Short mmCIF file of C-alpha atoms in Angstrom, two decimals:
data_model
loop_
_atom_site.label_atom_id
_atom_site.label_comp_id
_atom_site.label_asym_id
_atom_site.label_seq_id
_atom_site.Cartn_x
_atom_site.Cartn_y
_atom_site.Cartn_z
CA MET M 1 37.37 11.25 34.41
CA THR M 2 36.39 7.70 35.89
CA VAL M 3 33.71 9.57 37.85
CA VAL M 4 32.21 11.28 34.75
CA VAL M 5 32.03 8.03 32.72
CA LEU M 6 30.44 6.29 35.82
CA ILE M 7 27.78 9.06 35.95
CA CYS M 8 27.19 8.74 32.06
CA LEU M 9 26.81 4.93 32.46
CA ILE M 10 24.45 5.30 35.31
CA PHE M 11 22.29 7.91 33.37
CA THR M 12 22.34 5.63 30.24
CA GLY M 13 21.36 2.69 32.10
CA ALA M 14 18.52 4.62 33.87
CA GLY M 15 17.46 5.97 30.23
CA PHE M 16 17.12 2.36 29.01
CA TYR M 17 15.14 1.43 32.11
CA PHE M 18 12.61 4.17 31.58
CA PHE M 19 12.44 3.40 27.86
CA LYS M 20 11.44 -0.11 28.71
CA VAL M 21 8.92 1.07 31.20
CA ALA M 22 7.30 3.61 29.03
CA CYS M 23 7.75 2.20 25.44
CA VAL M 24 7.98 -1.59 25.54
CA PRO M 25 4.67 -3.17 25.87
CA GLY M 26 3.92 -5.41 28.76
CA HIS M 27 2.36 -5.18 32.31
CA LYS M 28 2.50 -1.58 33.76
CA SER M 29 2.25 -1.36 37.46
CA PHE M 30 1.28 2.35 37.29
CA LEU M 31 -1.92 1.51 35.29
CA SER M 32 -4.97 0.51 37.40
CA SER M 33 -6.44 -2.74 36.11
CA SER M 34 -10.21 -2.73 35.54
CA SER M 35 -12.39 -5.75 36.34
CA LYS M 36 -13.38 -7.79 33.34
CA VAL M 37 -16.52 -8.99 35.39
CA LEU M 38 -19.63 -7.34 33.93
CA LYS M 39 -21.91 -6.11 36.82
CA LYS M 40 -25.47 -4.72 36.43
CA SER M 41 -24.36 -1.85 38.71
CA ASP M 42 -22.02 -0.55 35.92
CA PRO M 43 -23.35 2.72 34.63
CA LEU M 44 -22.53 1.41 31.15
CA TYR M 45 -23.85 -2.02 31.62
CA LYS M 46 -26.15 -1.94 28.71
CA GLN M 47 -23.51 -0.84 26.23
CA LYS M 48 -20.77 -3.37 27.49
CA LYS M 49 -23.26 -6.30 27.37
CA TRP M 50 -24.33 -5.22 23.97
CA PHE M 51 -20.62 -5.24 22.77
CA LYS M 52 -19.87 -8.75 24.21
CA GLN M 53 -22.93 -10.08 22.33
CA VAL M 54 -22.81 -8.50 18.90
CA ASP M 55 -21.18 -10.16 15.83
CA LYS M 56 -17.83 -8.70 14.83
CA GLU M 57 -15.93 -8.92 11.84
CA LYS M 58 -12.18 -9.24 11.78
CA TRP M 59 -10.17 -6.98 9.79
CA TYR M 60 -6.43 -7.30 9.18
CA MET M 61 -3.95 -5.06 7.53
CA GLN M 62 -0.25 -4.35 7.28
CA SER M 63 1.12 -1.37 9.09
CA ALA M 64 1.96 1.71 6.93
CA ASP M 65 5.63 0.70 7.06
CA ASP M 66 4.64 -2.98 6.12
CA LYS M 67 6.45 -4.40 9.21
CA TYR M 68 3.55 -5.68 11.21
CA ARG M 69 0.04 -7.25 10.81
CA LEU M 70 -2.64 -5.14 12.59
CA ASP M 71 -5.75 -6.51 13.95
CA ALA M 72 -9.13 -4.89 14.07
CA ASN M 73 -12.90 -5.30 14.95
CA TYR M 74 -15.40 -4.08 12.51
CA ILE M 75 -19.11 -3.73 13.50
CA PRO M 76 -21.63 -2.65 10.82
CA SER M 77 -24.55 -0.66 11.28
CA LYS M 78 -27.29 -1.56 8.63
CA ASN M 79 -26.96 0.36 5.40
CA SER M 80 -25.17 3.19 7.24
CA HIS M 81 -23.07 5.56 5.33
CA LYS M 82 -21.18 6.78 8.53
CA THR M 83 -18.20 5.16 10.30
CA ALA M 84 -16.43 5.80 13.42
CA ILE M 85 -12.79 4.70 13.58
CA ILE M 86 -12.16 4.28 17.48
CA LEU M 87 -8.71 4.35 18.81
CA PRO M 88 -7.66 2.57 22.10
CA GLY M 89 -5.42 4.34 24.90
CA TYR M 90 -2.15 3.20 26.16
CA MET M 91 -1.87 -0.58 26.72
CA ASN M 92 -5.60 -0.81 25.91
CA VAL M 93 -7.03 -3.16 23.49
CA LYS M 94 -10.00 -2.92 21.10
CA GLU M 95 -12.14 -5.07 23.46
CA ASP M 96 -11.72 -2.11 26.10
CA MET M 97 -13.37 0.11 23.67
CA GLY M 98 -16.61 -1.74 23.41
CA LYS M 99 -18.63 0.91 25.44
CA TYR M 100 -17.63 3.44 22.66
CA ASP M 101 -18.44 1.13 19.95
CA ALA M 102 -21.93 0.74 21.52
CA LEU M 103 -22.19 4.64 21.77
CA PHE M 104 -21.49 5.19 18.15
CA HIS M 105 -23.64 2.24 17.03
CA GLU M 106 -26.64 3.96 18.92
CA LEU M 107 -25.79 7.01 16.95
CA GLY M 108 -25.99 4.96 13.71
CA TYR M 109 -22.38 4.45 12.90
CA ASN M 110 -20.34 1.60 11.69
CA THR M 111 -17.25 1.21 13.92
CA LEU M 112 -13.77 -0.10 13.16
CA THR M 113 -11.55 -0.43 16.32
CA PRO M 114 -8.01 -1.35 15.67
CA ASP M 115 -5.55 -2.71 18.18
CA PRO M 116 -2.60 -0.18 18.00
CA ARG M 117 0.71 -1.69 16.97
CA ALA M 118 2.30 -3.66 19.84
CA GLN M 119 -1.03 -3.82 21.66
CA GLY M 120 -3.59 -6.44 21.83
CA LYS M 121 -3.40 -8.87 18.78
CA SER M 122 -1.60 -6.30 16.51
CA GLN M 123 2.16 -7.05 16.16
CA GLY M 124 4.88 -4.72 17.04
CA LYS M 125 7.81 -4.00 19.22
CA TYR M 126 7.31 -0.57 20.65
CA ILE M 127 4.55 1.71 21.71
CA GLY M 128 4.64 4.90 19.49
CA TYR M 129 2.48 7.08 21.68
CA GLY M 130 0.26 7.90 18.40
CA TRP M 131 3.13 9.53 16.32
CA VAL M 132 4.11 6.17 14.68
CA GLU M 133 0.46 5.01 14.66
CA LYS M 134 -0.95 7.97 12.84
CA ALA M 135 0.07 6.57 9.56
CA ASP M 136 -1.53 3.23 10.41
CA ILE M 137 -4.79 5.11 11.05
CA LYS M 138 -4.42 6.99 7.79
CA LYS M 139 -4.34 3.53 6.20
CA TRP M 140 -7.19 2.31 8.08
CA ILE M 141 -9.33 5.11 6.82
CA ASN M 142 -8.51 4.05 3.26
CA ARG M 143 -9.44 0.62 4.07
CA VAL M 144 -12.81 1.64 5.28
CA LEU M 145 -13.33 3.74 1.94
CA ALA M 146 -12.22 0.66 -0.02
CA LYS M 147 -14.65 -1.50 1.69
CA ASN M 148 -17.63 0.70 2.02
CA GLY M 149 -17.29 3.03 -0.80
CA PRO M 150 -16.52 6.67 -1.39
CA ASN M 151 -19.96 7.94 0.11
CA GLN M 152 -18.80 7.07 3.59
CA GLN M 153 -18.59 9.90 6.04
CA ILE M 154 -15.75 9.10 8.89
CA VAL M 155 -15.30 10.54 12.42
CA VAL M 156 -12.03 9.55 14.11
CA PHE M 157 -12.46 9.16 17.81
CA GLY M 158 -9.95 8.33 20.51
CA VAL M 159 -9.26 8.01 24.19
CA SER M 160 -6.00 8.86 25.96
CA MET M 161 -3.16 7.80 23.74
CA GLY M 162 -5.82 7.15 21.14
CA ARG M 163 -6.93 10.73 21.41
CA ALA M 164 -3.50 11.95 21.01
CA THR M 165 -3.37 9.71 17.84
CA THR M 166 -6.59 11.32 16.75
CA MET M 167 -4.99 14.85 17.00
CA MET M 168 -1.83 13.75 15.28
CA VAL M 169 -3.94 12.16 12.60
CA SER M 170 -5.71 15.39 12.09
CA GLY M 171 -2.61 17.16 10.70
CA LEU M 172 -2.12 14.60 7.91
CA GLN M 173 -3.44 15.07 4.25
CA LEU M 174 -6.66 12.89 4.64
CA PRO M 175 -9.37 11.92 2.27
CA LYS M 176 -12.31 14.30 2.02
CA GLN M 177 -14.65 11.74 3.51
CA VAL M 178 -12.99 12.37 7.05
CA LYS M 179 -15.37 14.82 8.41
CA ALA M 180 -14.60 15.36 12.00
CA PHE M 181 -12.68 14.31 15.13
CA VAL M 182 -13.38 13.74 18.66
CA GLU M 183 -10.62 13.38 21.28
CA ASP M 184 -11.03 12.33 24.92
CA CYS M 185 -8.31 13.30 27.41
CA GLY M 186 -5.12 13.31 25.15
CA TYR M 187 -1.73 15.05 25.89
CA THR M 188 0.01 17.96 24.29
CA SER M 189 3.05 15.87 23.23
CA VAL M 190 4.79 12.72 24.05
CA LYS M 191 7.57 14.60 25.65
CA ASP M 192 5.21 16.78 27.79
CA GLU M 193 3.35 13.40 28.98
CA ILE M 194 6.47 11.52 29.77
CA GLU M 195 7.97 14.52 31.75
CA HIS M 196 4.71 14.76 33.70
CA GLU M 197 4.59 11.05 34.41
CA ALA M 198 8.32 11.09 35.52
CA GLY M 199 7.47 13.64 38.07
CA VAL M 200 4.22 12.10 39.39
CA LEU M 201 5.23 8.38 39.33
CA TYR M 202 8.72 8.61 40.59
CA ASN M 203 8.31 11.98 42.41
CA MET M 204 11.54 13.09 40.28
CA PRO M 205 12.52 16.62 40.36
CA ALA M 206 13.76 18.79 37.59
CA PHE M 207 17.25 17.12 38.06
CA PRO M 208 17.50 14.23 37.32
CA ARG M 209 14.44 14.39 35.10
CA PHE M 210 16.64 16.37 32.94
CA PRO M 211 18.72 14.73 31.33
CA LEU M 212 16.94 11.36 31.77
CA VAL M 213 14.13 12.29 29.74
CA GLU M 214 16.66 13.58 27.00
CA ILE M 215 18.38 10.36 27.10
CA LEU M 216 15.08 8.16 26.78
CA SER M 217 14.33 10.46 23.84
CA GLY M 218 17.62 9.65 22.05
CA ILE M 219 17.02 5.98 22.72
CA ASN M 220 13.42 6.28 21.36
CA ARG M 221 14.94 7.92 18.11
CA VAL M 222 17.19 4.92 17.58
CA LYS M 223 14.70 2.22 18.28
CA VAL M 224 11.34 3.85 17.34
CA GLY M 225 12.18 6.40 14.92
CA TYR M 226 11.45 9.82 16.41
CA PHE M 227 12.51 12.23 19.32
CA LEU M 228 9.81 12.66 21.98
CA LYS M 229 9.38 16.29 21.18
CA ASP M 230 8.61 15.62 17.59
CA GLY M 231 5.40 13.63 18.68
CA SER M 232 3.55 16.81 19.18
CA SER M 233 -0.37 16.90 19.18
CA ILE M 234 -0.18 20.69 19.18
CA ASN M 235 1.98 20.95 15.98
CA GLN M 236 -0.33 18.51 14.22
CA LEU M 237 -3.45 20.51 15.31
CA HIS M 238 -1.89 23.60 13.82
CA LYS M 239 -2.33 21.91 10.48
CA ASN M 240 -5.98 20.71 11.21
CA HIS M 241 -8.84 22.65 9.79
CA ARG M 242 -11.49 19.90 10.36
CA PRO M 243 -13.95 20.21 13.17
CA MET M 244 -12.81 18.68 16.56
CA LEU M 245 -14.67 17.99 19.74
CA PHE M 246 -12.36 18.11 22.89
CA ILE M 247 -13.35 16.26 26.01
CA HIS M 248 -11.39 16.05 29.26
CA GLY M 249 -11.93 15.00 32.88
CA GLY M 250 -12.02 17.97 35.22
CA ASN M 251 -9.82 16.05 37.77
CA ASP M 252 -7.54 14.20 35.43
CA THR M 253 -4.13 13.99 36.88
CA PHE M 254 -2.59 11.27 34.42
CA VAL M 255 -3.06 13.51 31.45
CA PRO M 256 -3.44 16.85 33.39
CA THR M 257 -6.56 18.81 32.49
CA LYS M 258 -4.43 21.91 31.72
CA MET M 259 -3.16 20.22 28.48
CA VAL M 260 -6.64 20.38 26.86
CA TYR M 261 -6.66 24.01 26.79
CA ARG M 262 -3.43 24.17 24.81
CA ASN M 263 -4.61 21.57 22.38
CA TYR M 264 -8.01 23.40 22.06
CA ARG M 265 -6.34 26.68 21.18
CA ALA M 266 -4.03 25.08 18.57
CA THR M 267 -6.43 23.69 16.31
CA LYS M 268 -7.66 25.82 13.38
CA GLY M 269 -11.07 24.26 12.48
CA PRO M 270 -14.45 24.47 14.18
CA LYS M 271 -14.12 23.26 17.80
CA GLN M 272 -16.05 22.66 21.04
CA LEU M 273 -14.78 21.98 24.46
CA TRP M 274 -16.38 19.99 27.18
CA ILE M 275 -14.84 19.39 30.72
CA ALA M 276 -16.48 16.53 32.30
CA PRO M 277 -17.15 17.75 35.92
CA LYS M 278 -14.85 15.88 38.57
CA SER M 279 -14.15 13.00 36.18
CA LYS M 280 -10.63 11.36 36.43
CA HIS M 281 -8.65 10.15 33.30
CA ALA M 282 -10.69 8.33 30.74
CA HIS M 283 -13.76 8.19 33.18
CA SER M 284 -15.85 10.93 31.57
CA TYR M 285 -18.26 8.51 29.88
CA GLU M 286 -18.73 6.28 32.93
CA ASP M 287 -19.34 9.32 35.20
CA HIS M 288 -21.74 11.29 32.88
CA PRO M 289 -22.98 8.70 30.19
CA ALA M 290 -26.06 10.80 29.18
CA ALA M 291 -24.16 14.18 28.85
CA TYR M 292 -21.30 12.40 27.10
CA LYS M 293 -23.53 11.02 24.50
CA ALA M 294 -25.44 14.31 24.04
CA HIS M 295 -22.00 16.23 23.48
CA VAL M 296 -20.81 13.83 20.97
CA SER M 297 -24.12 13.41 19.17
CA GLN M 298 -25.00 17.27 19.06
CA PHE M 299 -21.43 17.95 17.83
CA LEU M 300 -21.17 15.47 15.03
CA ALA M 301 -24.74 16.17 13.86
CA GLN M 302 -23.47 19.51 12.57
CA TYR M 303 -20.97 17.89 10.22
CA ILE M 304 -21.98 14.30 9.47
CA LYS M 305 -25.65 13.88 7.97
#
């Protein structure tokens, strides 16, 4: 009996450890840090330089559950009736998305780029992997309409966790002004991604990955409000009938490329898929800037005029 109790305590302690690693904001050793020094050799130098120099409006909003103040950059495009809502990835901040702000500005869009709750300057205790944040994004959509009027046409765009958030948002009841979605390298579900990372980062076999992920899921339910399996991009995509462009790096090992095919099959609306040749996770734009812009521009031109 004592041995059983000891084993349970060990697994529970390990579950809390992995919850902290995965869901509590802070430095993550498994994430590669990108240089903040802008170099002319950067393939997106022009876009990043533009973002550093352009004036940004500060927008603030209470989260959908009224617990936290959220922080966003808004960059207007003169007399535009089109707005792109740009969603950062895991432990990214709105400033990391400047190259995408520039991309959409070049295409004639206003851009609204919020820090997700618990990231950047937005308040929050835990990372919700898009499942919690999806309600915040719906509220940001309504904020854009309140500010810019009912004639706005909106696209929701996200990278990595922001991409999963985009897909999860797509399954909500949304204003008619949301015309399309663009997602870049998102996962099929929170549970799938955490199980994958447990195997890759810790070389963890099926046991003890099970039951550790299940224990983490239970902790997440108590602290964040949902079981990991509930955070499903695929289930939300089953409810989506709006157009969606799927982008994924051909050599993505952080969010495996194979996940995009399941997501692509799940959505019910008009759709396109582009696999960026040889690109790793969230590097498709840097590796193929002209092709990336062309795919986004040509897809959205069909639905946003």
